Amino acid sequence: MSIWMIIIVVAYLCVIAYLGFRGFKSTKSATDYMLGGRKVHPYVMAMSYGATFISTSAIVGFGGAAGVFGMGLLWLTFMNIFIGIFIAFWVFGGRTRRMGLRLDAHTFPELLGRRFQSRFIQGAAAVIIFMFIPLYASAVLTGAVKYISSQLSIDYNVALLLFSVIIAIYVIAGGIKGVMYTDALQGTIMLFGMLALLILTYIKMGGVSAAHQSLTDMASMVPAKLQAGGHQGWTSMPKFGSPLSWTLVSTIIMGVGIGVLAQPQLAVRYMTVKSGKELNRAIPIGGIFIMMMTGVAFIVGSLSNVHFQQTLGKVSIVAAKGDVEAIIPMYLQSAMPEWFSILFMLTLISAAMSTLSSQFHVMGTSLGRDLVEESMHKKKGGSGMLATRLGVLGGILISVYLSYIMELKFGKTGTAIVARGTAIFFGLCACAFLPMYVGALWNRGITKVGAIAGMLSGALSSMFWIFFVEQKASTALLLCNKLFGTRSLGISMVDGKEVFAASGPIVWAYVDPLIVGLPIAIIVTVSVSLFTKKMANEHLDICMGTK
Amino acid sequence: MLGIEDPWVVLAYVLCIISALLCLVWGAIKWNVDDTVDEPEDEIRHWAEEEDRVEEEL
């Protein structure tokens, strides 16, 4: 570790500490702590939304996946920009902000709970978030700490402790203001880091078209196993209906692309700005930011194949000895100048810290505000910040414990479970919350019972699919194997060989939980609402602003 | 086009740029457009407090 690296990391942490302190000084009430007083600047809001959305695994993990799958992953970037930013801010953002203000909601579960006049919804949503977000946080935390410990040559457990304590201080003290101010700085660093990576990569490979052409020319080098799965080269989509195409289309594009709309830690950000004007101004900032994050990661991840072919005569996944997560770090080390490694280290630390701080904050508000204060009627006056701060602390301790224990106690199984954390949380949130959330914003006919039934059926059906059918998750979680002797109910053993159950082009074990859980949740929400008691018009008028 | 043969991948690449441009243009056009048709803040606060009070009593 060079002296420059230490100086820059210390300077970075000092700025983070200052921003956390600023958040702390200007936090006086529960609204400040949870919503930044509803007066956050659009740049801060957009960068915070984007930086929270993009974690280290979105850059290293998905960038590495692009090294295997190729540039077809750019469909996910398009979904991220168009749905995750444009539709999210324009269509969902304005209505969420206005309804949140009318109902004086401070959190996403509180918005849903008050809209449907149900403390159960608020409590149950908080339980779902608080139970599963530690797994997602642990996935981000483990990835970041592994990277930091290798870059700064310090022990994994020491890095885990230091990193968590730093984030804990500014989240607990500064609340959402501390989180969003630091997010804005971290987002800006990430933007510069990724922009530099894209430019340097294209220059190194002789320009945009030349770089892509070199990758196109490598189609014959696709490993046999990937070819058998439907891989047709890194600048081509996989063969239609092949296992690879299902993984690509269903899991990555649908799972993460649509899942973003009902993420509690992202949706709450719409309520932090003062007016619709701020949301409009946040759209270009968010759009460019996301394009520079996942777009660059996917392009560079794919092009790493050209670099490794030219230098080692191998494709990326072979050069990285089968470890997808190692592709981007290996590429940076061997293809980029040394000064860049410092900038990129800050980029990755920023990506992890910004996601983690928001995850910890939403854990705290779910436990403190939604579950203890509101759902369990334990409101004791005061500013209402203490319970939330204790909730944040509890959430951090659980996530750190998971990151510490999973690998130590369960070895590779633990690592595999943690690695599924992001996808599991995204899918679960979409199935449990999206139909109810859309209904809350636009439909007067969705009833309280319909919303509850939809939330529970979405959560349960996606959990069933995660634990027993979708092969990556069910294999990692082991429960299916314990109960039924197979790693997925979509796979049966015939003469010692795995046979995948399929209906036409649909191979069930590759289908994402969202593809199954979301339609079930929509159907249940709508059909139960048709036969149950409608909500009072006076309440709906207040919610929708039609009074 | 752009050194990429599969039109679906070219489309994804181009759509990423177009959608980011759409965000830019949208922001420029709507920079000062507000959606505020909200009630005055005092009224909302009063209503929310009233609601909390009723719930406490219940």
Coordinates of C-alpha atoms in Angstrom, one line a residue:
Chain A
M1 CA 0.0 0.0 0.0
S2 CA 1.5 3.3 -1.1
I3 CA 1.7 6.4 1.1
W4 CA -0.5 8.2 -1.5
M5 CA -3.2 5.6 -1.0
I6 CA -3.2 6.1 2.8
I7 CA -3.3 9.9 2.4
I8 CA -6.2 9.8 0.0
V9 CA -8.2 7.3 2.0
V10 CA -7.7 9.3 5.2
A11 CA -8.6 12.6 3.4
Y12 CA -11.7 10.9 2.0
L13 CA -12.8 9.6 5.4
C14 CA -12.3 13.1 6.9
V15 CA -14.6 14.6 4.2
I16 CA -17.2 11.9 4.9
A17 CA -16.9 12.6 8.7
Y18 CA -17.5 16.3 8.0
L19 CA -20.6 15.6 5.9
G20 CA -21.9 13.2 8.5
F21 CA -21.4 16.0 11.1
R22 CA -23.2 18.5 8.9
G23 CA -26.1 16.1 8.7
F24 CA -26.1 15.6 12.5
K25 CA -26.0 19.4 13.2
S26 CA -29.0 20.1 10.9
T27 CA -31.1 17.2 12.2
K28 CA -33.6 18.4 14.7
S29 CA -36.8 16.4 14.2
A30 CA -38.0 13.0 13.0
T31 CA -38.8 14.5 9.6
D32 CA -35.2 15.7 9.4
Y33 CA -33.9 12.3 10.4
M34 CA -36.1 10.3 8.1
L35 CA -36.8 12.7 5.2
G36 CA -34.2 15.4 5.4
G37 CA -36.9 17.9 6.3
R38 CA -38.4 17.3 2.9
K39 CA -36.1 20.0 1.4
V40 CA -33.2 18.1 -0.1
H41 CA -31.4 19.6 -3.2
P42 CA -32.2 17.7 -6.5
Y43 CA -28.5 17.0 -7.2
V44 CA -28.1 15.4 -3.7
M45 CA -31.4 13.5 -4.2
A46 CA -30.5 12.2 -7.6
M47 CA -26.9 11.2 -6.7
S48 CA -28.1 9.6 -3.5
Y49 CA -30.7 7.6 -5.3
G50 CA -28.2 6.5 -7.9
A51 CA -25.4 5.8 -5.5
T52 CA -27.7 3.8 -3.2
F53 CA -29.0 1.8 -6.2
I54 CA -25.5 1.0 -7.5
S55 CA -23.4 -1.1 -5.1
T56 CA -20.0 -2.5 -5.5
S57 CA -21.5 -5.7 -6.7
A58 CA -23.3 -3.8 -9.5
I59 CA -19.9 -2.7 -10.8
V60 CA -17.6 -5.7 -9.9
G61 CA -20.2 -8.5 -9.8
F62 CA -22.3 -7.5 -12.8
G63 CA -19.3 -6.1 -14.7
G64 CA -17.7 -9.6 -14.2
A65 CA -21.0 -11.2 -15.4
A66 CA -20.7 -9.0 -18.5
G67 CA -17.2 -10.6 -19.0
V68 CA -19.1 -13.9 -19.2
F69 CA -22.4 -13.0 -20.9
G70 CA -21.2 -10.1 -23.0
M71 CA -22.9 -6.8 -24.0
G72 CA -26.4 -8.2 -24.1
L73 CA -26.4 -7.1 -20.5
L74 CA -26.7 -3.5 -21.8
W75 CA -30.5 -4.2 -21.9
L76 CA -30.3 -4.0 -18.1
T77 CA -28.7 -0.6 -18.3
F78 CA -31.5 0.6 -20.6
M79 CA -34.0 -0.8 -18.1
N80 CA -32.2 0.9 -15.2
I81 CA -32.2 4.3 -16.9
F82 CA -35.7 4.2 -18.5
I83 CA -37.6 2.4 -15.7
G84 CA -35.3 2.9 -12.7
I85 CA -34.8 6.6 -13.3
F86 CA -37.2 8.1 -15.9
I87 CA -40.4 6.2 -15.1
A88 CA -39.5 6.0 -11.4
F89 CA -39.0 9.7 -11.0
W90 CA -41.6 11.0 -13.4
V91 CA -44.4 8.5 -12.9
F92 CA -43.9 7.2 -9.4
G93 CA -41.9 10.1 -7.8
G94 CA -44.4 12.9 -8.0
R95 CA -47.3 11.0 -6.8
T96 CA -45.4 9.3 -4.0
R97 CA -44.0 12.7 -2.9
R98 CA -47.5 14.3 -2.8
M99 CA -49.2 11.4 -1.1
G100 CA -46.4 11.2 1.4
L101 CA -46.9 14.8 2.3
R102 CA -50.7 14.6 2.5
L103 CA -50.5 11.6 4.8
D104 CA -47.5 12.9 6.7
A105 CA -45.7 9.6 6.0
H106 CA -42.0 9.3 7.0
T107 CA -41.2 5.9 5.5
F108 CA -42.3 3.7 2.6
P109 CA -44.2 1.2 4.9
E110 CA -45.8 4.2 6.7
L111 CA -47.0 5.6 3.3
L112 CA -48.6 2.2 2.4
G113 CA -49.9 1.7 5.9
R114 CA -51.6 5.1 6.0
R115 CA -52.9 4.9 2.5
F116 CA -54.7 1.7 3.3
Q117 CA -55.4 2.7 6.9
S118 CA -53.7 -0.5 8.2
R119 CA -51.1 -0.7 10.9
F120 CA -50.8 -4.4 9.9
I121 CA -49.5 -3.3 6.4
Q122 CA -47.0 -0.9 7.9
G123 CA -45.8 -3.5 10.4
A124 CA -45.7 -6.4 8.0
A125 CA -43.9 -4.4 5.4
A126 CA -41.4 -3.4 8.0
V127 CA -40.9 -7.0 9.1
I128 CA -40.3 -8.1 5.5
I129 CA -37.7 -5.3 5.1
F130 CA -36.0 -5.8 8.4
M131 CA -35.8 -9.6 7.9
F132 CA -34.4 -9.6 4.4
I133 CA -32.4 -6.4 4.0
P134 CA -29.6 -7.6 6.3
L135 CA -28.9 -10.3 3.8
Y136 CA -28.7 -7.7 1.0
A137 CA -26.6 -5.5 3.2
S138 CA -24.4 -8.4 4.1
A139 CA -23.8 -9.2 0.4
V140 CA -22.7 -5.6 -0.2
L141 CA -20.6 -5.5 3.0
T142 CA -18.8 -8.8 2.4
G143 CA -17.9 -7.8 -1.2
A144 CA -16.6 -4.3 -0.1
V145 CA -14.6 -5.6 2.8
K146 CA -13.0 -8.3 0.8
Y147 CA -11.9 -5.7 -1.7
I148 CA -10.7 -3.2 0.9
S149 CA -8.8 -5.9 2.9
S150 CA -7.0 -7.0 -0.3
Q151 CA -6.2 -3.5 -1.5
L152 CA -5.1 -2.1 1.8
S153 CA -3.5 -5.3 2.9
I154 CA -5.4 -5.6 6.2
D155 CA -7.2 -8.5 7.9
Y156 CA -10.8 -9.2 6.7
N157 CA -12.2 -8.9 10.2
V158 CA -10.3 -5.7 11.0
A159 CA -11.6 -4.1 7.7
L160 CA -15.1 -5.3 8.5
L161 CA -15.1 -3.7 11.9
L162 CA -13.5 -0.4 10.8
F163 CA -15.7 0.0 7.7
S164 CA -18.9 -0.8 9.7
V165 CA -18.1 1.6 12.5
I166 CA -17.4 4.5 10.2
I167 CA -20.7 4.0 8.4
A168 CA -22.6 3.4 11.7
I169 CA -21.4 6.7 13.1
Y170 CA -22.6 8.9 10.3
V171 CA -25.9 7.0 9.7
I172 CA -26.8 6.9 13.4
A173 CA -25.8 10.5 14.1
G174 CA -26.7 12.2 10.8
G175 CA -29.8 10.3 9.8
I176 CA -30.9 10.6 6.1
K177 CA -29.1 14.0 5.8
G178 CA -25.8 12.4 6.8
V179 CA -26.6 9.5 4.4
M180 CA -27.6 11.7 1.4
Y181 CA -24.8 14.3 1.8
T182 CA -22.2 11.5 1.8
D183 CA -24.0 9.7 -1.0
A184 CA -23.8 12.8 -3.2
L185 CA -20.0 13.0 -2.7
Q186 CA -19.6 9.3 -3.2
G187 CA -21.8 9.4 -6.3
T188 CA -19.6 12.2 -7.7
I189 CA -16.5 10.1 -7.1
M190 CA -18.1 7.1 -8.7
L191 CA -19.1 9.2 -11.8
F192 CA -15.5 10.3 -12.3
G193 CA -14.1 6.9 -11.7
M194 CA -16.3 5.2 -14.2
L195 CA -15.9 7.9 -16.8
A196 CA -12.1 7.5 -16.6
L197 CA -12.5 3.7 -16.8
L198 CA -14.6 4.0 -20.0
I199 CA -12.3 6.5 -21.7
L200 CA -9.1 4.6 -20.8
T201 CA -10.5 1.3 -22.0
Y202 CA -11.7 2.6 -25.4
I203 CA -8.4 4.5 -26.0
K204 CA -6.5 1.3 -25.1
M205 CA -8.4 -0.7 -27.6
G206 CA -8.2 1.7 -30.5
G207 CA -11.6 3.4 -30.3
V208 CA -15.3 2.5 -29.8
S209 CA -15.9 0.5 -33.1
A210 CA -12.4 -1.1 -33.1
A211 CA -12.8 -2.3 -29.6
H212 CA -16.3 -3.8 -30.3
Q213 CA -15.0 -5.3 -33.5
S214 CA -12.2 -7.1 -31.7
L215 CA -14.7 -8.5 -29.3
T216 CA -17.0 -9.6 -32.1
D217 CA -14.1 -11.4 -33.8
M218 CA -13.6 -13.5 -30.6
A219 CA -17.0 -15.3 -31.0
S220 CA -15.2 -18.6 -31.9
M221 CA -13.4 -18.5 -28.5
V222 CA -16.5 -18.9 -26.4
P223 CA -15.8 -21.8 -24.0
A224 CA -17.6 -25.1 -25.0
K225 CA -19.7 -25.1 -21.8
L226 CA -21.1 -21.6 -22.4
Q227 CA -21.7 -22.5 -26.1
A228 CA -23.8 -25.5 -25.0
G229 CA -25.8 -23.1 -22.8
G230 CA -26.6 -20.9 -25.8
H231 CA -23.7 -18.3 -25.7
Q232 CA -23.1 -17.0 -29.3
G233 CA -20.3 -14.5 -28.6
W234 CA -19.9 -11.4 -26.4
T235 CA -21.5 -9.0 -28.8
S236 CA -24.5 -11.2 -29.5
M237 CA -27.6 -12.2 -27.4
P238 CA -27.7 -15.8 -26.3
K239 CA -29.7 -18.3 -28.4
F240 CA -33.4 -17.8 -27.8
G241 CA -34.9 -20.2 -25.2
S242 CA -31.5 -21.5 -24.1
P243 CA -30.7 -21.6 -20.3
L244 CA -28.4 -18.6 -20.7
S245 CA -31.0 -16.5 -22.4
W246 CA -33.4 -17.3 -19.5
T247 CA -30.9 -16.3 -16.9
L248 CA -30.1 -13.2 -18.8
V249 CA -33.6 -12.1 -19.7
S250 CA -35.5 -13.3 -16.6
T251 CA -33.1 -12.9 -13.7
I252 CA -31.0 -9.9 -14.6
I253 CA -33.1 -7.8 -16.8
M254 CA -36.6 -8.4 -15.2
G255 CA -35.4 -9.1 -11.7
V256 CA -33.2 -6.1 -11.2
G257 CA -34.8 -3.8 -13.8
I258 CA -38.4 -3.9 -12.5
G259 CA -37.5 -4.8 -8.9
V260 CA -36.1 -1.3 -8.5
L261 CA -39.5 0.4 -8.5
A262 CA -40.6 -1.0 -5.2
Q263 CA -37.3 -0.7 -3.2
P264 CA -38.2 1.0 0.1
Q265 CA -34.8 2.7 0.5
L266 CA -35.2 4.2 -3.0
A267 CA -38.9 5.1 -2.9
V268 CA -38.5 7.0 0.3
R269 CA -36.2 9.4 -1.5
Y270 CA -39.0 10.9 -3.6
M271 CA -40.4 12.2 -0.3
T272 CA -37.2 14.1 0.6
V273 CA -37.6 16.8 -2.0
K274 CA -39.7 20.0 -1.7
S275 CA -41.6 19.9 -5.0
G276 CA -42.1 18.3 -8.3
K277 CA -39.6 20.7 -9.8
E278 CA -36.8 19.1 -7.9
L279 CA -37.9 15.7 -9.2
N280 CA -37.8 16.9 -12.8
R281 CA -34.3 18.4 -12.2
A282 CA -33.1 15.1 -10.7
I283 CA -34.1 13.1 -13.8
P284 CA -31.1 14.1 -16.0
I285 CA -28.6 13.8 -13.2
G286 CA -29.9 10.3 -12.3
G287 CA -30.1 9.2 -16.0
I288 CA -26.5 10.1 -16.8
F289 CA -25.3 8.7 -13.5
I290 CA -26.9 5.2 -14.1
M291 CA -25.7 5.1 -17.7
M292 CA -22.1 5.8 -16.5
M293 CA -22.4 3.1 -13.8
T294 CA -23.9 -0.1 -15.1
G295 CA -23.4 0.9 -18.8
V296 CA -19.6 1.3 -18.3
A297 CA -19.4 -1.7 -16.1
F298 CA -21.0 -3.9 -18.8
I299 CA -19.0 -2.5 -21.7
V300 CA -15.7 -2.7 -19.9
G301 CA -16.5 -6.1 -18.4
S302 CA -17.3 -7.4 -21.9
L303 CA -14.2 -5.8 -23.4
S304 CA -11.9 -7.3 -20.8
N305 CA -12.1 -10.4 -23.0
V306 CA -10.2 -8.5 -25.7
H307 CA -7.5 -7.5 -23.2
F308 CA -7.0 -11.0 -21.8
Q309 CA -7.0 -12.5 -25.2
Q310 CA -4.3 -10.1 -26.4
T311 CA -2.2 -10.4 -23.2
L312 CA -2.8 -14.0 -22.1
G313 CA -4.4 -15.6 -25.1
K314 CA -7.4 -16.5 -22.9
V315 CA -11.0 -15.2 -22.5
S316 CA -11.8 -13.4 -19.2
I317 CA -13.5 -16.2 -17.3
V318 CA -10.7 -18.6 -18.1
A319 CA -8.1 -16.0 -17.1
A320 CA -9.9 -15.4 -13.8
K321 CA -10.0 -19.2 -13.2
G322 CA -13.8 -19.3 -13.2
D323 CA -14.2 -16.6 -10.6
V324 CA -16.6 -14.1 -12.1
E325 CA -16.1 -11.5 -9.4
A326 CA -12.3 -11.5 -10.1
I327 CA -12.6 -10.4 -13.7
I328 CA -12.9 -6.6 -13.1
P329 CA -10.2 -6.4 -10.4
M330 CA -7.9 -8.4 -12.6
Y331 CA -8.6 -6.3 -15.6
L332 CA -7.9 -3.1 -13.6
Q333 CA -4.7 -4.4 -12.2
S334 CA -3.2 -5.5 -15.5
A335 CA -4.7 -3.0 -18.0
M336 CA -5.0 0.3 -16.1
P337 CA -2.3 2.7 -15.0
E338 CA -1.3 2.7 -11.3
W339 CA -2.8 6.1 -10.5
F340 CA -6.1 4.8 -11.6
S341 CA -6.2 2.0 -9.0
I342 CA -6.4 4.6 -6.3
L343 CA -9.3 6.5 -8.0
F344 CA -11.0 3.2 -8.6
M345 CA -10.6 2.0 -5.1
L346 CA -12.4 5.2 -3.9
T347 CA -15.0 4.5 -6.5
L348 CA -15.7 1.1 -5.2
I349 CA -15.5 2.1 -1.5
S350 CA -18.0 4.9 -2.3
A351 CA -20.3 2.5 -4.1
A352 CA -20.4 0.2 -1.1
M353 CA -20.7 2.9 1.5
S354 CA -23.5 4.7 -0.2
T355 CA -25.6 1.6 -0.6
L356 CA -24.9 0.3 2.9
S357 CA -25.7 3.6 4.6
S358 CA -29.1 3.7 3.0
Q359 CA -29.7 0.1 3.8
F360 CA -28.8 0.7 7.4
H361 CA -31.0 3.8 7.5
V362 CA -34.1 2.0 6.1
M363 CA -33.5 -0.9 8.5
G364 CA -33.6 1.6 11.4
T365 CA -36.7 3.4 10.2
S366 CA -38.5 0.0 9.6
L367 CA -37.7 -1.3 13.1
G368 CA -37.9 2.0 15.1
R369 CA -40.5 4.0 13.3
D370 CA -42.7 1.4 11.5
L371 CA -42.7 -1.6 13.8
V372 CA -42.0 -0.3 17.3
E373 CA -43.5 3.2 17.3
E374 CA -46.4 2.9 14.9
S375 CA -47.4 -0.7 14.4
M376 CA -46.9 -1.7 18.1
H377 CA -48.3 1.6 19.5
K378 CA -45.2 2.3 21.4
K379 CA -45.0 6.0 20.6
K380 CA -43.6 7.8 23.7
G381 CA -43.6 11.4 22.5
G382 CA -40.3 13.2 22.0
S383 CA -38.8 13.6 18.5
G384 CA -39.1 9.9 17.7
M385 CA -35.5 9.6 16.7
L386 CA -34.2 7.4 19.5
A387 CA -36.1 4.3 18.4
T388 CA -35.0 4.8 14.8
R389 CA -31.3 5.3 15.9
L390 CA -31.5 2.1 18.0
G391 CA -33.1 0.4 15.0
V392 CA -30.2 1.5 12.8
L393 CA -27.7 0.1 15.3
G394 CA -29.6 -3.2 15.5
G395 CA -29.6 -3.5 11.7
I396 CA -25.9 -2.8 11.5
L397 CA -25.1 -5.4 14.1
I398 CA -27.1 -8.1 12.3
S399 CA -25.5 -7.3 8.9
V400 CA -22.0 -7.3 10.3
Y401 CA -22.7 -10.5 12.2
L402 CA -24.0 -12.1 9.0
S403 CA -20.9 -11.0 7.1
Y404 CA -18.7 -12.3 9.9
I405 CA -20.3 -15.6 10.5
M406 CA -21.6 -16.8 7.1
E407 CA -18.2 -17.5 5.6
L408 CA -16.6 -18.5 8.9
K409 CA -19.3 -21.0 9.9
F410 CA -20.7 -22.1 6.6
G411 CA -17.7 -21.7 4.3
K412 CA -18.7 -21.7 0.6
T413 CA -22.4 -22.3 1.4
G414 CA -22.4 -19.1 3.5
T415 CA -20.7 -17.2 0.7
A416 CA -23.2 -18.5 -1.9
I417 CA -26.2 -17.5 0.3
V418 CA -24.8 -14.0 0.8
A419 CA -24.1 -13.7 -2.9
R420 CA -27.8 -14.2 -3.6
G421 CA -28.8 -11.5 -1.1
T422 CA -29.2 -8.7 -3.7
A423 CA -31.4 -10.6 -6.1
I424 CA -33.5 -12.1 -3.3
F425 CA -34.3 -8.7 -1.8
F426 CA -35.1 -7.0 -5.1
G427 CA -37.4 -9.9 -6.2
L428 CA -39.1 -10.1 -2.8
C429 CA -39.7 -6.3 -2.6
A430 CA -41.2 -6.2 -6.1
C431 CA -43.6 -9.1 -5.5
A432 CA -44.7 -8.0 -2.0
F433 CA -44.9 -4.2 -2.5
L434 CA -45.2 -3.3 -6.2
P435 CA -48.9 -4.2 -6.8
M436 CA -50.0 -2.5 -3.6
Y437 CA -47.8 0.5 -4.3
V438 CA -49.2 1.0 -7.8
G439 CA -52.7 0.5 -6.5
A440 CA -52.0 3.0 -3.6
L441 CA -50.9 5.7 -6.1
W442 CA -53.4 5.3 -8.9
N443 CA -56.4 3.1 -8.0
R444 CA -59.2 3.9 -5.7
G445 CA -60.7 0.4 -6.0
I446 CA -57.9 -1.5 -4.2
T447 CA -59.1 -2.3 -0.8
K448 CA -57.3 -2.8 2.5
V449 CA -57.9 -6.5 2.5
G450 CA -56.9 -6.7 -1.2
A451 CA -53.6 -4.9 -0.5
I452 CA -52.8 -7.2 2.5
A453 CA -53.7 -10.4 0.5
G454 CA -51.6 -9.2 -2.5
M455 CA -48.6 -8.4 -0.2
L456 CA -48.7 -11.7 1.6
S457 CA -49.3 -13.8 -1.6
G458 CA -46.5 -11.9 -3.4
A459 CA -44.1 -12.4 -0.5
L460 CA -45.0 -16.1 0.0
S461 CA -45.0 -17.1 -3.6
S462 CA -41.6 -15.4 -4.3
M463 CA -40.2 -17.0 -1.1
F464 CA -41.4 -20.4 -2.3
W465 CA -39.8 -19.9 -5.7
I466 CA -36.5 -18.6 -4.1
F467 CA -36.3 -21.6 -1.6
F468 CA -37.5 -24.4 -3.9
V469 CA -37.4 -23.6 -7.6
E470 CA -35.0 -20.9 -8.9
Q471 CA -31.9 -23.1 -9.0
K472 CA -29.2 -20.6 -8.0
A473 CA -31.0 -19.4 -4.9
S474 CA -32.5 -22.8 -3.9
T475 CA -29.1 -24.5 -4.4
A476 CA -27.4 -22.0 -2.1
L477 CA -30.2 -22.0 0.5
L478 CA -30.1 -25.9 0.8
L479 CA -33.6 -26.2 2.2
C480 CA -35.0 -27.9 -1.0
N481 CA -32.2 -30.4 -0.9
K482 CA -32.8 -31.2 2.8
L483 CA -36.6 -31.7 2.3
F484 CA -36.8 -33.2 -1.2
G485 CA -33.3 -34.5 -2.0
T486 CA -33.0 -32.3 -5.1
R487 CA -31.4 -28.8 -5.3
S488 CA -34.5 -27.5 -7.1
L489 CA -38.0 -28.8 -7.6
G490 CA -37.5 -27.9 -11.3
I491 CA -34.7 -30.4 -11.6
S492 CA -35.1 -34.2 -11.3
M493 CA -32.4 -36.8 -11.4
V494 CA -32.7 -39.4 -14.2
D495 CA -30.0 -42.1 -14.3
G496 CA -27.7 -39.9 -12.2
K497 CA -28.1 -36.9 -14.6
E498 CA -30.0 -33.7 -13.9
V499 CA -33.0 -33.2 -16.0
F500 CA -34.5 -29.7 -16.1
A501 CA -38.4 -29.5 -16.2
A502 CA -39.5 -27.3 -19.1
S503 CA -42.7 -26.2 -20.7
G504 CA -42.0 -25.2 -24.3
P505 CA -39.1 -22.7 -24.1
I506 CA -39.6 -22.1 -20.4
V507 CA -37.0 -23.9 -18.2
W508 CA -38.6 -23.5 -14.7
A509 CA -35.4 -23.7 -12.7
Y510 CA -34.0 -20.7 -14.5
V511 CA -37.1 -18.5 -14.1
D512 CA -36.8 -15.6 -11.7
P513 CA -39.1 -15.4 -8.6
L514 CA -40.4 -12.1 -9.8
I515 CA -41.8 -13.6 -13.0
V516 CA -43.9 -15.9 -10.9
G517 CA -44.6 -13.9 -7.8
L518 CA -45.5 -10.6 -9.3
P519 CA -48.4 -11.8 -11.5
I520 CA -49.7 -13.9 -8.6
A521 CA -49.6 -10.8 -6.3
I522 CA -51.3 -8.6 -9.0
I523 CA -54.1 -11.2 -9.6
V524 CA -54.7 -11.6 -5.8
T525 CA -54.7 -7.9 -5.1
V526 CA -57.2 -7.1 -7.8
S527 CA -59.5 -10.1 -7.4
V528 CA -59.7 -9.8 -3.6
S529 CA -60.3 -6.0 -3.9
L530 CA -63.3 -6.8 -6.1
F531 CA -65.1 -8.6 -3.3
T532 CA -64.1 -6.7 -0.2
K533 CA -65.1 -3.5 1.4
K534 CA -64.1 -0.3 -0.5
M535 CA -62.2 2.4 1.3
A536 CA -64.0 5.6 2.3
N537 CA -64.2 8.2 -0.4
E538 CA -63.2 11.0 2.1
H539 CA -60.0 9.2 2.9
L540 CA -59.2 8.5 -0.8
D541 CA -59.8 12.2 -1.6
I542 CA -57.3 13.2 1.0
C543 CA -54.7 10.6 -0.3
M544 CA -55.2 11.5 -4.0
G545 CA -55.5 15.2 -3.4
T546 CA -59.0 15.2 -5.1
K547 CA -60.8 16.9 -2.2
Chain B
M1 CA -22.7 -1.1 -36.7
L2 CA -20.3 0.1 -34.0
G3 CA -18.4 -3.1 -34.5
I4 CA -21.3 -5.1 -33.1
E5 CA -23.1 -7.6 -35.4
D6 CA -26.2 -8.6 -33.4
P7 CA -28.8 -5.9 -34.0
W8 CA -30.4 -6.6 -30.6
V9 CA -27.1 -5.7 -28.9
V10 CA -26.7 -2.6 -31.1
L11 CA -30.3 -1.6 -30.1
A12 CA -29.5 -2.0 -26.4
Y13 CA -26.3 0.1 -26.8
V14 CA -28.1 2.9 -28.7
L15 CA -31.2 2.8 -26.4
C16 CA -28.9 3.3 -23.4
I17 CA -27.6 6.5 -25.0
I18 CA -31.1 7.6 -26.2
S19 CA -32.7 7.1 -22.8
A20 CA -29.9 9.1 -21.1
L21 CA -30.5 11.9 -23.6
L22 CA -34.2 11.7 -23.0
C23 CA -33.5 12.3 -19.3
L24 CA -31.3 15.3 -20.2
V25 CA -33.9 16.8 -22.6
W26 CA -36.7 16.1 -20.1
G27 CA -34.8 17.9 -17.3
A28 CA -34.0 20.9 -19.6
I29 CA -37.7 21.3 -20.7
K30 CA -39.2 20.7 -17.2
W31 CA -36.5 22.5 -15.2
N32 CA -38.9 25.0 -13.8
V33 CA -42.2 23.0 -14.1
D34 CA -43.7 22.3 -10.8
D35 CA -46.4 19.7 -9.9
T36 CA -47.4 21.5 -6.8
V37 CA -51.1 21.5 -6.4
D38 CA -50.7 20.6 -2.7
E39 CA -52.8 22.0 0.0
P40 CA -51.2 24.6 2.3
E41 CA -48.8 23.0 4.7
D42 CA -50.6 24.2 7.8
E43 CA -53.8 22.4 6.7
I44 CA -51.9 19.2 6.1
R45 CA -50.1 19.3 9.5
H46 CA -53.4 20.1 11.2
W47 CA -55.1 17.1 9.5
A48 CA -52.2 14.8 10.3
E49 CA -52.1 15.8 13.9
E50 CA -55.8 15.4 14.2
E51 CA -55.5 11.9 12.7
D52 CA -52.7 11.0 15.1
R53 CA -54.8 12.3 18.0
V54 CA -57.9 10.3 17.0
E55 CA -55.8 7.1 16.6
E56 CA -54.2 7.6 20.0
E57 CA -57.6 8.0 21.6
L58 CA -58.9 4.8 19.8

